[in-house]
């Protein structure tokens, strides 16, 4: 059956991405109760996909590819050039294995231990302060945690500078003007820093522990033989520490959820199962990565819509996580929805969908969950604090979004009962 796919007539909708933010695709696709909608982005015909079926198509490797899909301004800031995100087929699978091999249970346990240790250390300094902003503190803490976990030496003096640069990569990529330019410049500085380190490790001038990202990336060979170019290796090392720092946004959103649902704090401290569901709901509910891009590999027809080879395709992550066909009362924060959740690879997709090894699904889902677990336990039971009057609302037009105040805390006291 040929269905008439709704289209935006004539208009280029690039500016609407800025106007509608996270709801750009959702507003168009879900209003028509379909999984696909045609529009024009950057002057080109673009298919917008949403929902479980849309995600299934987006991750079909026979029909979609990533090379040439990512806009160059995102590569120059957020992702870097030559990284795993833009690879396809066997070359992608080989590079992806490098990341997947870092995610062993014992390495994830290490990350949990490092994160808890740093929370305790950081909070000791809060006791003498009038107030702190959780987002700023978490950025610095996760920069330290990410570097320690990856085996990257980082002095106390250098940490604030690197935290600022890493956050600029995340914050500036979707902006225009000076904010975008500072993101590009931050990437240049970070890549230079890590390239030097990789060259030193390769020359035997710097020790790197086996099993840690610095060592594994410095010694990794491409599928066709040679070691990664130092610049590509730096891009991949940044693909570990940049997103780890980005988890700070989930930590702040989680703190807001605890504030708005005070009963959750007690449940988090007492019930590991509840904490796991709370983490999943923070990842589903709050805005982070809005959408992804791919290109059609060949001509084909799907749900009555004709895709043309090379055509740009965008997948709605935020909208799929809020799709009423998949989630009951999607705009309510309800951790218990995960009690009997039997998911697929294509419904809960804040960090992408499909298979971790074969598709581009985020290999950092486990470290993200590990850091959130250690952090929420600490915030729920490791300290007590008061919550002064402030604005913790956030905008769905701002990408990436964040509660406005960054979550201010006052009168912080360390609790006696230890957090494990
Ligand atoms: C705030 C937490 C995070 C979010 C929201 C997030 C989100 C995402 C998304 C949406 C993708 C793209 C999936 C696709 O293209 O299909 C992705 C890919 C990726 N993520 Fe994450 N991520 C997070 C944390 C992490 C962490 C902690 C790491 C590493 C330790 C990581 C490493 C990567 C890498 C290397 C890729 C590229 C995978 C590929 O192209 O095959 N991410 N992430």
Coordinates of C-alpha atoms and ligand atoms in Angstrom, one line a residue:
X1 CA 0.0 0.0 0.0
X2 CA 1.3 3.5 -0.9
X3 CA 0.8 5.9 2.0
X4 CA 1.1 9.6 1.4
X5 CA 3.9 10.8 3.6
X6 CA 3.4 14.3 4.9
X7 CA 6.0 16.9 3.8
X8 CA 7.0 20.4 4.7
X9 CA 6.2 22.1 1.4
X10 CA 9.2 24.0 0.0
X11 CA 10.5 25.5 3.3
X12 CA 14.0 24.7 4.6
X13 CA 13.6 23.8 8.3
X14 CA 17.2 24.2 9.4
X15 CA 16.3 27.3 11.5
X16 CA 13.4 25.3 13.1
X17 CA 16.0 23.0 14.7
X18 CA 17.1 26.0 16.8
X19 CA 13.5 27.1 17.4
X20 CA 12.0 23.7 18.3
X21 CA 15.1 22.2 19.8
X22 CA 14.5 18.7 21.2
X23 CA 10.9 18.7 19.8
X24 CA 11.9 19.4 16.2
X25 CA 11.2 15.9 14.9
X26 CA 8.6 14.9 17.5
X27 CA 6.4 17.9 16.5
X28 CA 6.4 16.9 12.9
X29 CA 6.3 13.1 13.0
X30 CA 4.2 12.3 16.0
X31 CA 1.5 14.8 15.1
X32 CA 0.8 12.6 12.0
X33 CA 1.0 9.3 14.0
X34 CA 3.6 8.1 11.6
X35 CA 7.3 7.1 11.8
X36 CA 8.5 9.2 9.0
X37 CA 8.1 12.8 7.8
X38 CA 9.9 14.6 4.9
X39 CA 11.4 18.0 5.3
X40 CA 14.4 20.1 4.1
X41 CA 17.5 20.6 6.3
X42 CA 20.6 22.5 5.1
X43 CA 18.9 22.8 1.7
X44 CA 18.5 19.1 1.2
X45 CA 15.5 16.7 1.3
X46 CA 15.6 15.0 4.7
X47 CA 13.6 12.1 6.1
X48 CA 12.8 12.5 9.8
X49 CA 12.4 9.1 11.7
X50 CA 10.9 8.6 15.1
X51 CA 9.6 5.8 17.3
X52 CA 10.6 2.1 17.6
X53 CA 10.1 1.3 13.9
X54 CA 11.9 4.5 12.8
X55 CA 14.9 3.5 15.1
X56 CA 14.9 -0.1 13.7
X57 CA 15.2 1.3 10.1
X58 CA 17.9 3.9 11.2
X59 CA 20.1 1.0 12.6
X60 CA 19.6 -1.2 9.5
X61 CA 23.2 -1.5 8.2
X62 CA 22.0 -2.7 4.8
X63 CA 20.0 0.5 4.3
X64 CA 21.9 3.2 6.2
X65 CA 25.5 4.5 6.5
X66 CA 27.2 7.1 8.6
X67 CA 30.0 8.3 6.3
X68 CA 29.2 11.8 5.1
X69 CA 26.2 12.2 7.4
X70 CA 27.6 14.3 10.3
X71 CA 27.6 18.0 9.5
X72 CA 31.2 19.3 9.4
X73 CA 30.6 21.9 12.2
X74 CA 29.7 19.1 14.6
X75 CA 32.9 17.1 13.6
X76 CA 35.0 20.2 14.1
X77 CA 33.7 20.7 17.7
X78 CA 31.9 17.9 19.4
X79 CA 33.1 14.7 17.8
X80 CA 36.4 15.4 16.0
X81 CA 37.5 14.2 12.6
X82 CA 38.3 10.6 11.8
X83 CA 36.6 9.1 14.9
X84 CA 34.5 5.9 15.2
X85 CA 31.2 7.9 14.7
X86 CA 31.8 8.3 11.0
X87 CA 32.9 4.8 10.1
X88 CA 30.9 2.0 8.5
X89 CA 31.0 -1.8 8.0
X90 CA 34.1 -3.8 9.0
X91 CA 36.3 -0.8 9.6
X92 CA 33.7 0.5 12.1
X93 CA 33.3 -2.9 13.8
X94 CA 37.1 -3.2 14.3
X95 CA 37.4 0.3 15.8
X96 CA 34.3 -0.2 17.9
X97 CA 35.8 -3.3 19.5
X98 CA 38.5 -1.0 20.9
X99 CA 35.9 0.7 23.0
X100 CA 33.9 -2.4 23.8
X101 CA 37.0 -4.1 25.2
X102 CA 37.3 -1.2 27.8
X103 CA 34.0 -2.0 29.3
X104 CA 34.8 -5.1 31.3
X105 CA 33.1 -5.7 34.7
X106 CA 36.4 -5.0 36.6
X107 CA 37.1 -1.8 34.7
X108 CA 33.5 -0.6 35.4
X109 CA 33.9 -1.5 39.1
X110 CA 37.1 0.6 39.1
X111 CA 35.1 3.6 37.7
X112 CA 32.5 3.2 40.4
X113 CA 35.3 3.2 43.1
X114 CA 37.0 6.2 41.6
X115 CA 33.8 8.2 41.3
X116 CA 32.8 7.5 45.0
X117 CA 36.3 8.3 46.2
X118 CA 36.2 11.7 44.4
X119 CA 32.7 12.5 45.7
X120 CA 33.9 12.0 49.2
X121 CA 37.1 14.1 48.6
X122 CA 35.2 16.9 46.9
X123 CA 32.4 17.1 49.5
X124 CA 34.9 17.5 52.3
X125 CA 35.7 20.9 50.8
X126 CA 32.1 21.8 50.6
X127 CA 31.5 21.9 54.3
X128 CA 33.4 25.2 54.7
X129 CA 31.7 26.8 51.7
X130 CA 28.5 29.0 51.9
X131 CA 27.1 27.3 48.8
X132 CA 28.1 25.3 45.8
X133 CA 26.8 24.8 42.3
X134 CA 26.5 21.1 41.7
X135 CA 27.0 21.3 37.9
X136 CA 30.3 23.1 38.2
X137 CA 31.5 20.7 40.9
X138 CA 30.5 17.7 38.8
X139 CA 32.2 18.9 35.7
X140 CA 35.5 19.1 37.6
X141 CA 34.9 15.8 39.4
X142 CA 34.1 13.8 36.3
X143 CA 37.1 15.3 34.4
X144 CA 39.2 13.9 37.2
X145 CA 37.3 10.6 37.2
X146 CA 37.5 10.3 33.4
X147 CA 41.2 11.0 33.3
X148 CA 42.0 8.6 36.2
X149 CA 39.9 5.9 34.6
X150 CA 41.5 6.3 31.2
X151 CA 45.0 6.4 32.7
X152 CA 45.6 10.1 31.7
X153 CA 47.8 12.0 34.2
X154 CA 46.1 15.2 35.3
X155 CA 47.5 17.6 37.9
X156 CA 45.2 19.5 40.3
X157 CA 46.3 22.7 38.6
X158 CA 45.4 21.5 35.1
X159 CA 42.1 19.9 36.0
X160 CA 39.9 23.1 35.9
X161 CA 41.3 24.1 32.5
X162 CA 40.6 20.7 31.0
X163 CA 37.1 20.6 32.6
X164 CA 36.3 23.9 31.0
X165 CA 37.6 22.8 27.6
X166 CA 35.7 19.5 27.7
X167 CA 32.5 21.2 28.6
X168 CA 33.0 23.7 25.7
X169 CA 33.1 20.8 23.3
X170 CA 29.7 19.7 24.5
X171 CA 28.1 23.1 24.9
X172 CA 29.4 24.9 21.9
X173 CA 28.8 22.4 19.1
X174 CA 25.2 23.5 18.6
X175 CA 25.8 27.2 18.9
X176 CA 26.8 29.8 16.4
X177 CA 29.3 32.7 16.7
X178 CA 31.9 33.0 19.5
X179 CA 30.5 30.1 21.6
X180 CA 31.0 27.8 18.6
X181 CA 34.5 29.1 17.9
X182 CA 35.5 28.6 21.5
X183 CA 34.4 25.0 21.1
X184 CA 36.5 24.5 18.0
X185 CA 39.5 26.1 19.8
X186 CA 39.0 23.9 22.9
X187 CA 39.1 20.8 20.6
X188 CA 42.4 22.0 19.1
X189 CA 43.9 22.4 22.5
X190 CA 42.6 19.1 23.8
X191 CA 43.8 17.2 20.8
X192 CA 47.2 18.7 21.0
X193 CA 47.5 17.8 24.6
X194 CA 46.5 14.2 24.0
X195 CA 48.5 13.7 20.8
X196 CA 51.6 14.6 22.6
X197 CA 50.7 12.1 25.3
X198 CA 50.1 9.4 22.8
X199 CA 53.4 10.1 21.0
X200 CA 55.2 9.9 24.4
X201 CA 53.6 6.6 25.2
X202 CA 54.5 5.2 21.8
X203 CA 58.1 6.4 22.2
X204 CA 58.4 4.8 25.7
X205 CA 58.7 8.2 27.4
X206 CA 55.5 7.9 29.3
X207 CA 54.1 4.9 31.2
X208 CA 50.6 3.8 30.4
X209 CA 48.8 1.0 32.3
X210 CA 47.6 -1.9 30.1
X211 CA 43.8 -2.1 30.0
X212 CA 43.3 1.6 30.3
X213 CA 42.1 3.7 27.4
X214 CA 45.3 5.7 27.0
X215 CA 47.3 2.4 26.6
X216 CA 44.7 0.6 24.5
X217 CA 44.2 3.5 22.1
X218 CA 47.9 4.4 21.8
X219 CA 48.7 0.7 20.8
X220 CA 45.6 0.1 18.6
X221 CA 46.1 -0.7 15.0
X222 CA 43.6 0.0 12.2
X223 CA 41.9 -2.9 10.4
X224 CA 44.4 -2.6 7.5
X225 CA 47.5 -2.6 9.7
X226 CA 49.1 0.7 10.8
X227 CA 48.6 2.2 14.3
X228 CA 46.0 5.0 14.4
X229 CA 47.4 8.3 13.4
X230 CA 48.2 10.3 16.6
X231 CA 45.5 12.8 15.8
X232 CA 42.9 10.1 15.3
X233 CA 44.1 8.4 18.5
X234 CA 43.6 11.8 20.3
X235 CA 40.1 12.0 18.9
X236 CA 39.2 8.5 20.2
X237 CA 40.7 9.3 23.6
X238 CA 38.5 12.4 23.8
X239 CA 35.6 10.0 22.8
X240 CA 36.2 8.5 26.3
X241 CA 36.7 11.5 28.5
X242 CA 34.4 14.0 26.8
X243 CA 31.2 12.0 27.2
X244 CA 32.2 10.9 30.7
X245 CA 32.2 14.6 31.6
X246 CA 28.9 15.0 29.8
X247 CA 27.3 12.6 32.4
X248 CA 27.5 15.7 34.7
X249 CA 24.2 16.8 33.1
X250 CA 22.5 13.6 34.0
X251 CA 23.8 14.0 37.6
X252 CA 22.3 17.5 37.9
X253 CA 19.0 16.3 36.3
X254 CA 18.9 13.4 38.8
X255 CA 19.5 15.8 41.7
X256 CA 16.5 17.8 40.5
X257 CA 14.4 14.7 40.3
X258 CA 15.3 13.8 43.9
X259 CA 14.3 17.4 44.9
X260 CA 11.0 17.2 43.1
X261 CA 10.3 13.6 44.3
X262 CA 11.7 13.6 47.9
X263 CA 10.6 10.0 48.6
X264 CA 13.1 8.9 45.9
X265 CA 16.1 9.8 48.1
X266 CA 15.2 7.3 50.7
X267 CA 14.4 4.6 48.2
X268 CA 17.8 5.3 46.4
X269 CA 19.7 4.8 49.7
X270 CA 17.8 1.6 50.6
X271 CA 17.0 -0.2 47.4
X272 CA 19.4 -1.0 44.6
X273 CA 16.6 -2.1 42.3
X274 CA 14.9 1.3 42.7
X275 CA 18.1 3.1 42.1
X276 CA 18.6 1.2 38.8
X277 CA 15.1 2.1 37.7
X278 CA 15.6 5.8 38.8
X279 CA 18.8 5.9 36.6
X280 CA 16.9 4.5 33.6
X281 CA 14.1 7.0 34.1
X282 CA 16.6 9.9 34.3
X283 CA 18.1 8.8 31.0
X284 CA 14.7 8.4 29.4
X285 CA 13.0 11.5 30.7
X286 CA 15.5 14.3 30.6
X287 CA 16.8 15.9 27.4
X288 CA 20.4 15.2 26.3
X289 CA 21.3 14.0 22.8
X290 CA 18.4 15.2 20.6
X291 CA 18.8 13.4 17.3
X292 CA 21.3 11.5 15.0
X293 CA 22.0 11.7 11.3
X294 CA 22.7 8.9 8.7
X295 CA 22.5 8.6 4.9
X296 CA 20.5 6.2 2.8
X297 CA 22.9 3.6 1.4
X298 CA 20.7 2.9 -1.7
X299 CA 17.2 3.6 -3.1
X300 CA 14.4 1.7 -1.2
X301 CA 10.8 2.1 -0.1
X302 CA 9.8 1.9 3.5
X303 CA 6.3 2.4 4.9
X304 CA 5.3 3.7 1.5
X305 CA 8.0 6.3 1.5
X306 CA 10.8 6.3 -1.2
X307 CA 14.3 6.8 0.2
X308 CA 16.9 7.9 -2.3
X309 CA 20.5 6.9 -2.2
X310 CA 22.6 9.5 -0.2
X311 CA 19.5 11.1 1.2
X312 CA 19.9 12.6 4.7
X313 CA 18.0 10.8 7.5
X314 CA 17.5 11.9 11.1
X315 CA 16.5 9.8 14.0
X316 CA 14.6 11.3 16.9
X317 CA 16.2 10.2 20.2
X318 CA 14.3 12.5 22.6
X319 CA 11.0 12.0 20.9
X320 CA 11.3 8.2 20.8
X321 CA 12.0 8.3 24.6
X322 CA 8.8 10.3 24.9
X323 CA 6.7 8.4 22.3
X324 CA 3.2 7.7 23.8
X325 CA 3.1 4.5 21.7
X326 CA 5.9 3.2 23.8
X327 CA 5.6 4.9 27.2
X328 CA 2.6 5.4 29.3
X329 CA 2.3 9.1 30.4
X330 CA 5.7 9.8 28.8
X331 CA 5.9 13.3 30.3
X332 CA 5.7 12.0 33.9
X333 CA 8.9 11.1 35.8
X334 CA 8.1 7.5 37.0
X335 CA 11.1 5.3 37.8
X336 CA 8.6 2.4 38.6
X337 CA 7.7 2.1 34.9
X338 CA 10.9 0.1 34.6
X339 CA 9.9 -2.5 37.2
X340 CA 8.5 -4.9 34.6
X341 CA 10.1 -3.3 31.6
X342 CA 10.9 -5.7 28.8
X343 CA 12.6 -3.5 26.4
X344 CA 13.8 -3.8 22.8
X345 CA 17.0 -2.4 21.4
X346 CA 14.9 0.4 19.8
X347 CA 12.7 2.0 22.5
X348 CA 14.9 3.4 25.3
X349 CA 17.5 5.2 23.1
X350 CA 19.0 8.2 24.9
X351 CA 22.4 6.8 23.9
X352 CA 21.4 5.4 20.5
X353 CA 19.9 2.0 19.7
X354 CA 20.6 -1.3 17.9
X355 CA 23.5 -3.5 18.8
X356 CA 26.6 -2.2 20.7
X357 CA 29.1 -4.1 18.5
X358 CA 27.5 -3.9 15.1
X359 CA 25.8 -0.5 15.2
X360 CA 26.9 2.9 16.5
X361 CA 25.0 2.4 19.8
X362 CA 27.0 4.2 22.6
X363 CA 29.6 1.9 24.2
X364 CA 29.5 4.2 27.2
X365 CA 26.1 3.2 28.5
X366 CA 27.7 1.0 31.2
X367 CA 30.1 3.7 32.4
X368 CA 27.3 6.2 32.3
X369 CA 25.1 4.0 34.5
X370 CA 28.1 3.2 36.8
X371 CA 28.9 7.0 37.4
X372 CA 25.2 7.8 37.9
X373 CA 24.9 4.9 40.4
X374 CA 27.9 6.1 42.5
X375 CA 26.8 9.7 42.3
X376 CA 23.1 9.3 43.1
X377 CA 24.0 7.1 46.1
X378 CA 26.4 9.7 47.3
X379 CA 23.9 12.6 46.9
X380 CA 21.0 10.7 48.4
X381 CA 22.8 9.4 51.5
X382 CA 26.4 10.6 51.7
X383 CA 25.6 14.2 52.5
X384 CA 22.8 16.4 53.8
X385 CA 22.2 19.8 52.3
X386 CA 19.6 22.5 52.1
X387 CA 18.1 23.7 48.8
X388 CA 17.9 27.5 48.5
X389 CA 15.3 29.2 46.3
X390 CA 16.4 28.9 42.7
X391 CA 15.2 28.1 39.2
X392 CA 15.7 24.5 38.2
X393 CA 13.5 24.7 35.1
X394 CA 15.1 23.8 31.8
X395 CA 14.4 24.6 28.2
X396 CA 13.7 22.1 25.5
X397 CA 14.9 24.7 23.0
X398 CA 18.4 24.8 24.4
X399 CA 20.7 22.0 23.2
X400 CA 22.2 20.7 25.3
X401 CA 19.8 21.5 28.1
X402 CA 20.5 22.0 31.8
X403 CA 18.5 23.2 34.8
X404 CA 19.0 27.0 34.9
X405 CA 20.6 27.3 38.3
X406 CA 22.9 24.3 37.8
X407 CA 21.5 23.1 41.2
X408 CA 22.7 25.2 44.1
X409 CA 23.3 23.5 47.4
X410 CA 23.8 25.1 50.9
X411 CA 24.7 24.0 54.4
X412 CA 26.4 20.8 53.3
X413 CA 27.2 18.3 56.0
X414 CA 28.8 14.9 55.6
X415 CA 26.6 12.0 56.8
X416 CA 28.1 9.5 59.3
X417 CA 26.9 6.3 57.6
X418 CA 29.5 5.5 54.8
X419 CA 28.5 5.2 51.2
X420 CA 29.9 2.1 49.6
Ligands
LIG1 C1 25.7 11.5 29.1 C2 26.0 10.3 28.8 C3 26.1 9.9 27.3 C4 25.2 10.1 26.3 C5 23.9 10.9 26.4 C6 25.7 9.5 25.1 C7 25.1 9.5 23.9 C8 25.6 8.9 22.8 C9 24.9 8.8 21.5 C10 23.5 9.4 21.2 C11 25.7 8.2 20.7 C12 25.5 8.0 19.2 C13 24.8 6.6 18.9 C14 24.7 6.4 17.4 O1 25.4 7.1 16.6 O2 23.9 5.6 16.9 C15 26.9 7.8 21.3 C16 28.0 7.2 20.8 C17 29.2 7.0 21.4 N1 29.4 7.2 22.8 FE1 28.1 7.9 24.1 N2 26.9 8.9 25.4 C18 27.2 9.1 26.8 C19 28.2 8.6 27.5 C20 29.3 8.0 26.9 C21 30.5 7.6 27.6 C22 30.6 7.6 29.2 C23 31.4 7.1 26.7 C24 32.7 6.5 26.9 C25 33.2 6.2 28.1 C26 30.8 7.2 25.4 C27 31.4 6.9 24.2 C28 30.7 6.9 23.0 C29 31.4 6.5 21.7 C30 32.8 6.1 21.5 C31 30.4 6.6 20.7 C32 30.5 6.3 19.3 C33 30.1 4.8 19.0 C34 30.1 4.4 17.5 O3 30.1 5.3 16.7 O4 30.0 3.2 17.2 N3 29.5 7.8 25.6 N4 26.8 8.2 22.7

